[in-house]
Amino acid sequence: MMDYVIYAFIAVSLIFALTGVVGMLRFKDSYSRMQASTCISTLGVLGVIIGAIIYSVAELSDISMAVKLGVLGLFYIVTSPISGHAIAKAAYRRGVRPEKKMKCDKYGEDLEDDN
Amino acid sequence: MKKTKFSAFLSTTVVCYLFWLLLTGQLVALIQPNNPFSAQVLIAGAIVSVLTALFSARFFVHEKAFWFFNPIKLILLAVYCLIIFMWELIKANVSMFCYVFGLKKTNPGIVKVETDLESEYAQSMLANSITLTPGTITMDIAESKGKTYYYIHWIDVSTQDMKEAGDSIKGTMEKWIRRIWR
């Protein structure tokens, strides 16, 4: 019975990981690709971790492994957006712009005002 | 260089040691008696967390040092992370699914959004929450004339008005974060 719950969590996370990969290939500019890859790093990872926690408690009855997995998920959630900020900001300052013009670009306008 | 305050040092040490205990699986000894504490691991963890805190406390703690040990706020934080934020995350992931497989058209752009959170922790937590939800990435935080602005790359710009865009990006997250860090 518990097997199917674990399979369900891992299947959901695989669906969202697939979404992220397809999005990275389909979208046209680098910022939208980063948006798609966030799918992998949130529900894609969390689903696997939750599935693994249920597996380690229900099947292996190993609580310390479940605690470690929980801490791992927490660290992942806390640290992954920071690289997102850094990459997006660095790309923009370096002059990466999408080929198709963005609908509005408040950041570029304000950067020009400063200079 | 800033000096390390003792309260900041103490709270960083306690948090480091707590995570050490969780990661090495020592806390399980409280539940399963056949699996006792190991003195070696406990002492090594204490030394490492004291050293880490000595070097890094001044970067971590700028405001109230003992915020983390207030149980009401910890419960609020847990509710925010496990319920409010998870719900936002699932909604955003499903809408990202629609954009990727062509059910909805994307319309990317960078909008500017105002926030009235004051604490540094709250601002960075809101920025990280926004970045973690697929569809929005915080690119920069700027302060001008005492107000804080986020520049957010948004995959579907439905409105350029600062207030409406803020409401639809931040959703209920800002209200909860203000409640946590008050």
PDB file of N, CA, C and O in Angstrom, chain A residues 34-82:
ATOM      1  N   MET A  34      15.802  29.966 -17.542  1.00  0.00           N
ATOM      2  CA  MET A  34      16.034  29.851 -16.098  1.00  0.00           C
ATOM      3  C   MET A  34      14.739  29.635 -15.353  1.00  0.00           C
ATOM      4  O   MET A  34      14.685  28.881 -14.373  1.00  0.00           O
ATOM      5  N   GLN A  35      13.680  30.325 -15.805  1.00  0.00           N
ATOM      6  CA  GLN A  35      12.371  30.132 -15.163  1.00  0.00           C
ATOM      7  C   GLN A  35      11.949  28.674 -15.236  1.00  0.00           C
ATOM      8  O   GLN A  35      11.470  28.104 -14.255  1.00  0.00           O
ATOM      9  N   ALA A  36      12.123  28.065 -16.422  1.00  0.00           N
ATOM     10  CA  ALA A  36      11.697  26.672 -16.568  1.00  0.00           C
ATOM     11  C   ALA A  36      12.529  25.768 -15.674  1.00  0.00           C
ATOM     12  O   ALA A  36      12.013  24.820 -15.089  1.00  0.00           O
ATOM     13  N   SER A  37      13.828  26.067 -15.543  1.00  0.00           N
ATOM     14  CA  SER A  37      14.666  25.165 -14.752  1.00  0.00           C
ATOM     15  C   SER A  37      14.340  25.243 -13.268  1.00  0.00           C
ATOM     16  O   SER A  37      14.698  24.337 -12.515  1.00  0.00           O
ATOM     17  N   THR A  38      13.644  26.316 -12.828  1.00  0.00           N
ATOM     18  CA  THR A  38      13.233  26.367 -11.419  1.00  0.00           C
ATOM     19  C   THR A  38      12.280  25.232 -11.081  1.00  0.00           C
ATOM     20  O   THR A  38      12.226  24.778  -9.940  1.00  0.00           O
ATOM     21  N   CYS A  39      11.504  24.783 -12.076  1.00  0.00           N
ATOM     22  CA  CYS A  39      10.590  23.655 -11.874  1.00  0.00           C
ATOM     23  C   CYS A  39      11.335  22.431 -11.373  1.00  0.00           C
ATOM     24  O   CYS A  39      10.862  21.723 -10.499  1.00  0.00           O
ATOM     25  N   ILE A  40      12.530  22.167 -11.973  1.00  0.00           N
ATOM     26  CA  ILE A  40      13.297  20.992 -11.563  1.00  0.00           C
ATOM     27  C   ILE A  40      13.742  21.146 -10.126  1.00  0.00           C
ATOM     28  O   ILE A  40      13.668  20.219  -9.326  1.00  0.00           O
ATOM     29  N   SER A  41      14.214  22.365  -9.788  1.00  0.00           N
ATOM     30  CA  SER A  41      14.832  22.510  -8.483  1.00  0.00           C
ATOM     31  C   SER A  41      13.812  22.668  -7.370  1.00  0.00           C
ATOM     32  O   SER A  41      14.205  22.712  -6.216  1.00  0.00           O
ATOM     33  N   THR A  42      12.513  22.792  -7.671  1.00  0.00           N
ATOM     34  CA  THR A  42      11.556  22.843  -6.561  1.00  0.00           C
ATOM     35  C   THR A  42      10.790  21.524  -6.439  1.00  0.00           C
ATOM     36  O   THR A  42      11.176  20.670  -5.658  1.00  0.00           O
ATOM     37  N   LEU A  43       9.708  21.374  -7.201  1.00  0.00           N
ATOM     38  CA  LEU A  43       8.905  20.165  -7.008  1.00  0.00           C
ATOM     39  C   LEU A  43       9.637  18.938  -7.511  1.00  0.00           C
ATOM     40  O   LEU A  43       9.438  17.842  -7.000  1.00  0.00           O
ATOM     41  N   GLY A  44      10.537  19.107  -8.508  1.00  0.00           N
ATOM     42  CA  GLY A  44      11.280  17.964  -9.008  1.00  0.00           C
ATOM     43  C   GLY A  44      12.117  17.324  -7.935  1.00  0.00           C
ATOM     44  O   GLY A  44      12.165  16.100  -7.817  1.00  0.00           O
ATOM     45  N   VAL A  45      12.797  18.155  -7.134  1.00  0.00           N
ATOM     46  CA  VAL A  45      13.642  17.608  -6.074  1.00  0.00           C
ATOM     47  C   VAL A  45      12.811  17.243  -4.844  1.00  0.00           C
ATOM     48  O   VAL A  45      13.002  16.177  -4.243  1.00  0.00           O
ATOM     49  N   LEU A  46      11.862  18.121  -4.483  1.00  0.00           N
ATOM     50  CA  LEU A  46      11.098  17.874  -3.253  1.00  0.00           C
ATOM     51  C   LEU A  46      10.290  16.594  -3.333  1.00  0.00           C
ATOM     52  O   LEU A  46      10.170  15.870  -2.347  1.00  0.00           O
ATOM     53  N   GLY A  47       9.738  16.288  -4.520  1.00  0.00           N
ATOM     54  CA  GLY A  47       8.961  15.070  -4.663  1.00  0.00           C
ATOM     55  C   GLY A  47       9.799  13.842  -4.376  1.00  0.00           C
ATOM     56  O   GLY A  47       9.383  12.938  -3.643  1.00  0.00           O
ATOM     57  N   VAL A  48      11.015  13.806  -4.959  1.00  0.00           N
ATOM     58  CA  VAL A  48      11.897  12.661  -4.715  1.00  0.00           C
ATOM     59  C   VAL A  48      12.250  12.575  -3.240  1.00  0.00           C
ATOM     60  O   VAL A  48      12.266  11.486  -2.646  1.00  0.00           O
ATOM     61  N   ILE A  49      12.525  13.740  -2.615  1.00  0.00           N
ATOM     62  CA  ILE A  49      12.934  13.709  -1.206  1.00  0.00           C
ATOM     63  C   ILE A  49      11.789  13.220  -0.320  1.00  0.00           C
ATOM     64  O   ILE A  49      11.987  12.409   0.590  1.00  0.00           O
ATOM     65  N   ILE A  50      10.550  13.709  -0.601  1.00  0.00           N
ATOM     66  CA  ILE A  50       9.417  13.257   0.217  1.00  0.00           C
ATOM     67  C   ILE A  50       9.186  11.762   0.033  1.00  0.00           C
ATOM     68  O   ILE A  50       8.956  11.022   1.002  1.00  0.00           O
ATOM     69  N   GLY A  51       9.301  11.306  -1.230  1.00  0.00           N
ATOM     70  CA  GLY A  51       9.170   9.875  -1.478  1.00  0.00           C
ATOM     71  C   GLY A  51      10.206   9.075  -0.713  1.00  0.00           C
ATOM     72  O   GLY A  51       9.904   8.042  -0.109  1.00  0.00           O
ATOM     73  N   ALA A  52      11.452   9.575  -0.706  1.00  0.00           N
ATOM     74  CA  ALA A  52      12.522   8.863  -0.009  1.00  0.00           C
ATOM     75  C   ALA A  52      12.299   8.867   1.492  1.00  0.00           C
ATOM     76  O   ALA A  52      12.600   7.878   2.175  1.00  0.00           O
ATOM     77  N   ILE A  53      11.759   9.982   2.031  1.00  0.00           N
ATOM     78  CA  ILE A  53      11.482  10.025   3.476  1.00  0.00           C
ATOM     79  C   ILE A  53      10.444   8.967   3.835  1.00  0.00           C
ATOM     80  O   ILE A  53      10.615   8.203   4.800  1.00  0.00           O
ATOM     81  N   ILE A  54       9.359   8.908   3.026  1.00  0.00           N
ATOM     82  CA  ILE A  54       8.319   7.906   3.319  1.00  0.00           C
ATOM     83  C   ILE A  54       8.901   6.504   3.217  1.00  0.00           C
ATOM     84  O   ILE A  54       8.634   5.638   4.056  1.00  0.00           O
ATOM     85  N   TYR A  55       9.754   6.284   2.203  1.00  0.00           N
ATOM     86  CA  TYR A  55      10.360   4.954   2.040  1.00  0.00           C
ATOM     87  C   TYR A  55      11.221   4.584   3.242  1.00  0.00           C
ATOM     88  O   TYR A  55      11.123   3.482   3.771  1.00  0.00           O
ATOM     89  N   SER A  56      12.050   5.551   3.698  1.00  0.00           N
ATOM     90  CA  SER A  56      12.973   5.197   4.775  1.00  0.00           C
ATOM     91  C   SER A  56      12.239   4.989   6.087  1.00  0.00           C
ATOM     92  O   SER A  56      12.695   4.213   6.928  1.00  0.00           O
ATOM     93  N   VAL A  57      11.093   5.669   6.291  1.00  0.00           N
ATOM     94  CA  VAL A  57      10.354   5.443   7.541  1.00  0.00           C
ATOM     95  C   VAL A  57       9.516   4.170   7.452  1.00  0.00           C
ATOM     96  O   VAL A  57       9.553   3.320   8.352  1.00  0.00           O
ATOM     97  N   ALA A  58       8.794   4.011   6.335  1.00  0.00           N
ATOM     98  CA  ALA A  58       7.820   2.922   6.272  1.00  0.00           C
ATOM     99  C   ALA A  58       8.473   1.582   5.955  1.00  0.00           C
ATOM    100  O   ALA A  58       8.111   0.560   6.540  1.00  0.00           O
ATOM    101  N   GLU A  59       9.438   1.558   5.037  1.00  0.00           N
ATOM    102  CA  GLU A  59       9.992   0.278   4.604  1.00  0.00           C
ATOM    103  C   GLU A  59      11.251  -0.096   5.388  1.00  0.00           C
ATOM    104  O   GLU A  59      11.415  -1.223   5.808  1.00  0.00           O
ATOM    105  N   LEU A  60      12.173   0.902   5.555  1.00  0.00           N
ATOM    106  CA  LEU A  60      13.432   0.579   6.216  1.00  0.00           C
ATOM    107  C   LEU A  60      13.374   0.816   7.719  1.00  0.00           C
ATOM    108  O   LEU A  60      14.248   0.373   8.441  1.00  0.00           O
ATOM    109  N   SER A  61      12.355   1.554   8.195  1.00  0.00           N
ATOM    110  CA  SER A  61      12.234   2.023   9.594  1.00  0.00           C
ATOM    111  C   SER A  61      13.560   2.575  10.096  1.00  0.00           C
ATOM    112  O   SER A  61      14.047   2.220  11.156  1.00  0.00           O
ATOM    113  N   ASP A  62      14.154   3.457   9.302  1.00  0.00           N
ATOM    114  CA  ASP A  62      15.427   4.086   9.634  1.00  0.00           C
ATOM    115  C   ASP A  62      15.169   5.586   9.785  1.00  0.00           C
ATOM    116  O   ASP A  62      15.082   6.308   8.804  1.00  0.00           O
ATOM    117  N   ILE A  63      14.968   6.041  11.058  1.00  0.00           N
ATOM    118  CA  ILE A  63      14.531   7.421  11.251  1.00  0.00           C
ATOM    119  C   ILE A  63      15.663   8.396  10.971  1.00  0.00           C
ATOM    120  O   ILE A  63      15.437   9.491  10.457  1.00  0.00           O
ATOM    121  N   SER A  64      16.919   7.990  11.277  1.00  0.00           N
ATOM    122  CA  SER A  64      18.005   8.949  11.093  1.00  0.00           C
ATOM    123  C   SER A  64      18.173   9.294   9.618  1.00  0.00           C
ATOM    124  O   SER A  64      18.498  10.424   9.270  1.00  0.00           O
ATOM    125  N   MET A  65      17.904   8.322   8.729  1.00  0.00           N
ATOM    126  CA  MET A  65      17.984   8.629   7.299  1.00  0.00           C
ATOM    127  C   MET A  65      16.909   9.635   6.903  1.00  0.00           C
ATOM    128  O   MET A  65      17.167  10.572   6.142  1.00  0.00           O
ATOM    129  N   ALA A  66      15.685   9.467   7.470  1.00  0.00           N
ATOM    130  CA  ALA A  66      14.608  10.396   7.151  1.00  0.00           C
ATOM    131  C   ALA A  66      14.970  11.808   7.596  1.00  0.00           C
ATOM    132  O   ALA A  66      14.745  12.784   6.871  1.00  0.00           O
ATOM    133  N   VAL A  67      15.581  11.912   8.805  1.00  0.00           N
ATOM    134  CA  VAL A  67      15.959  13.239   9.306  1.00  0.00           C
ATOM    135  C   VAL A  67      17.004  13.870   8.401  1.00  0.00           C
ATOM    136  O   VAL A  67      16.931  15.046   8.046  1.00  0.00           O
ATOM    137  N   LYS A  68      17.998  13.044   7.979  1.00  0.00           N
ATOM    138  CA  LYS A  68      19.033  13.567   7.085  1.00  0.00           C
ATOM    139  C   LYS A  68      18.435  14.064   5.784  1.00  0.00           C
ATOM    140  O   LYS A  68      18.808  15.120   5.270  1.00  0.00           O
ATOM    141  N   LEU A  69      17.478  13.292   5.241  1.00  0.00           N
ATOM    142  CA  LEU A  69      16.852  13.709   3.977  1.00  0.00           C
ATOM    143  C   LEU A  69      16.098  15.014   4.161  1.00  0.00           C
ATOM    144  O   LEU A  69      16.125  15.884   3.288  1.00  0.00           O
ATOM    145  N   GLY A  70      15.426  15.157   5.320  1.00  0.00           N
ATOM    146  CA  GLY A  70      14.708  16.404   5.575  1.00  0.00           C
ATOM    147  C   GLY A  70      15.646  17.593   5.618  1.00  0.00           C
ATOM    148  O   GLY A  70      15.373  18.636   5.019  1.00  0.00           O
ATOM    149  N   VAL A  71      16.790  17.433   6.307  1.00  0.00           N
ATOM    150  CA  VAL A  71      17.764  18.523   6.381  1.00  0.00           C
ATOM    151  C   VAL A  71      18.304  18.859   4.989  1.00  0.00           C
ATOM    152  O   VAL A  71      18.486  20.016   4.621  1.00  0.00           O
ATOM    153  N   LEU A  72      18.519  17.795   4.194  1.00  0.00           N
ATOM    154  CA  LEU A  72      18.991  17.977   2.822  1.00  0.00           C
ATOM    155  C   LEU A  72      18.016  18.825   2.007  1.00  0.00           C
ATOM    156  O   LEU A  72      18.408  19.767   1.316  1.00  0.00           O
ATOM    157  N   GLY A  73      16.710  18.484   2.124  1.00  0.00           N
ATOM    158  CA  GLY A  73      15.696  19.253   1.401  1.00  0.00           C
ATOM    159  C   GLY A  73      15.677  20.698   1.842  1.00  0.00           C
ATOM    160  O   GLY A  73      15.590  21.611   1.022  1.00  0.00           O
ATOM    161  N   LEU A  74      15.820  20.919   3.170  1.00  0.00           N
ATOM    162  CA  LEU A  74      15.825  22.290   3.701  1.00  0.00           C
ATOM    163  C   LEU A  74      16.991  23.082   3.119  1.00  0.00           C
ATOM    164  O   LEU A  74      16.812  24.204   2.629  1.00  0.00           O
ATOM    165  N   PHE A  75      18.205  22.476   3.127  1.00  0.00           N
ATOM    166  CA  PHE A  75      19.373  23.177   2.587  1.00  0.00           C
ATOM    167  C   PHE A  75      19.179  23.471   1.108  1.00  0.00           C
ATOM    168  O   PHE A  75      19.536  24.540   0.620  1.00  0.00           O
ATOM    169  N   TYR A  76      18.608  22.510   0.392  1.00  0.00           N
ATOM    170  CA  TYR A  76      18.407  22.706  -1.041  1.00  0.00           C
ATOM    171  C   TYR A  76      17.507  23.909  -1.294  1.00  0.00           C
ATOM    172  O   TYR A  76      17.803  24.761  -2.122  1.00  0.00           O
ATOM    173  N   ILE A  77      16.382  23.961  -0.501  1.00  0.00           N
ATOM    174  CA  ILE A  77      15.421  25.040  -0.696  1.00  0.00           C
ATOM    175  C   ILE A  77      16.038  26.389  -0.321  1.00  0.00           C
ATOM    176  O   ILE A  77      15.779  27.406  -0.945  1.00  0.00           O
ATOM    177  N   VAL A  78      16.889  26.408   0.717  1.00  0.00           N
ATOM    178  CA  VAL A  78      17.455  27.685   1.140  1.00  0.00           C
ATOM    179  C   VAL A  78      18.524  28.170   0.162  1.00  0.00           C
ATOM    180  O   VAL A  78      18.620  29.359  -0.120  1.00  0.00           O
ATOM    181  N   THR A  79      19.326  27.234  -0.390  1.00  0.00           N
ATOM    182  CA  THR A  79      20.476  27.700  -1.180  1.00  0.00           C
ATOM    183  C   THR A  79      20.209  27.846  -2.666  1.00  0.00           C
ATOM    184  O   THR A  79      20.894  28.629  -3.310  1.00  0.00           O
ATOM    185  N   SER A  80      19.234  27.100  -3.237  1.00  0.00           N
ATOM    186  CA  SER A  80      19.133  27.139  -4.698  1.00  0.00           C
ATOM    187  C   SER A  80      18.684  28.491  -5.270  1.00  0.00           C
ATOM    188  O   SER A  80      19.144  28.855  -6.342  1.00  0.00           O
ATOM    189  N   PRO A  81      17.806  29.283  -4.606  1.00  0.00           N
ATOM    190  CA  PRO A  81      17.452  30.569  -5.229  1.00  0.00           C
ATOM    191  C   PRO A  81      18.609  31.542  -5.298  1.00  0.00           C
ATOM    192  O   PRO A  81      18.617  32.424  -6.159  1.00  0.00           O
ATOM    193  N   ILE A  82      19.608  31.385  -4.417  1.00  0.00           N
ATOM    194  CA  ILE A  82      20.702  32.358  -4.394  1.00  0.00           C
ATOM    195  C   ILE A  82      21.485  32.307  -5.697  1.00  0.00           C
ATOM    196  O   ILE A  82      21.830  33.345  -6.269  1.00  0.00           O
TER     197      ILE A  82
END
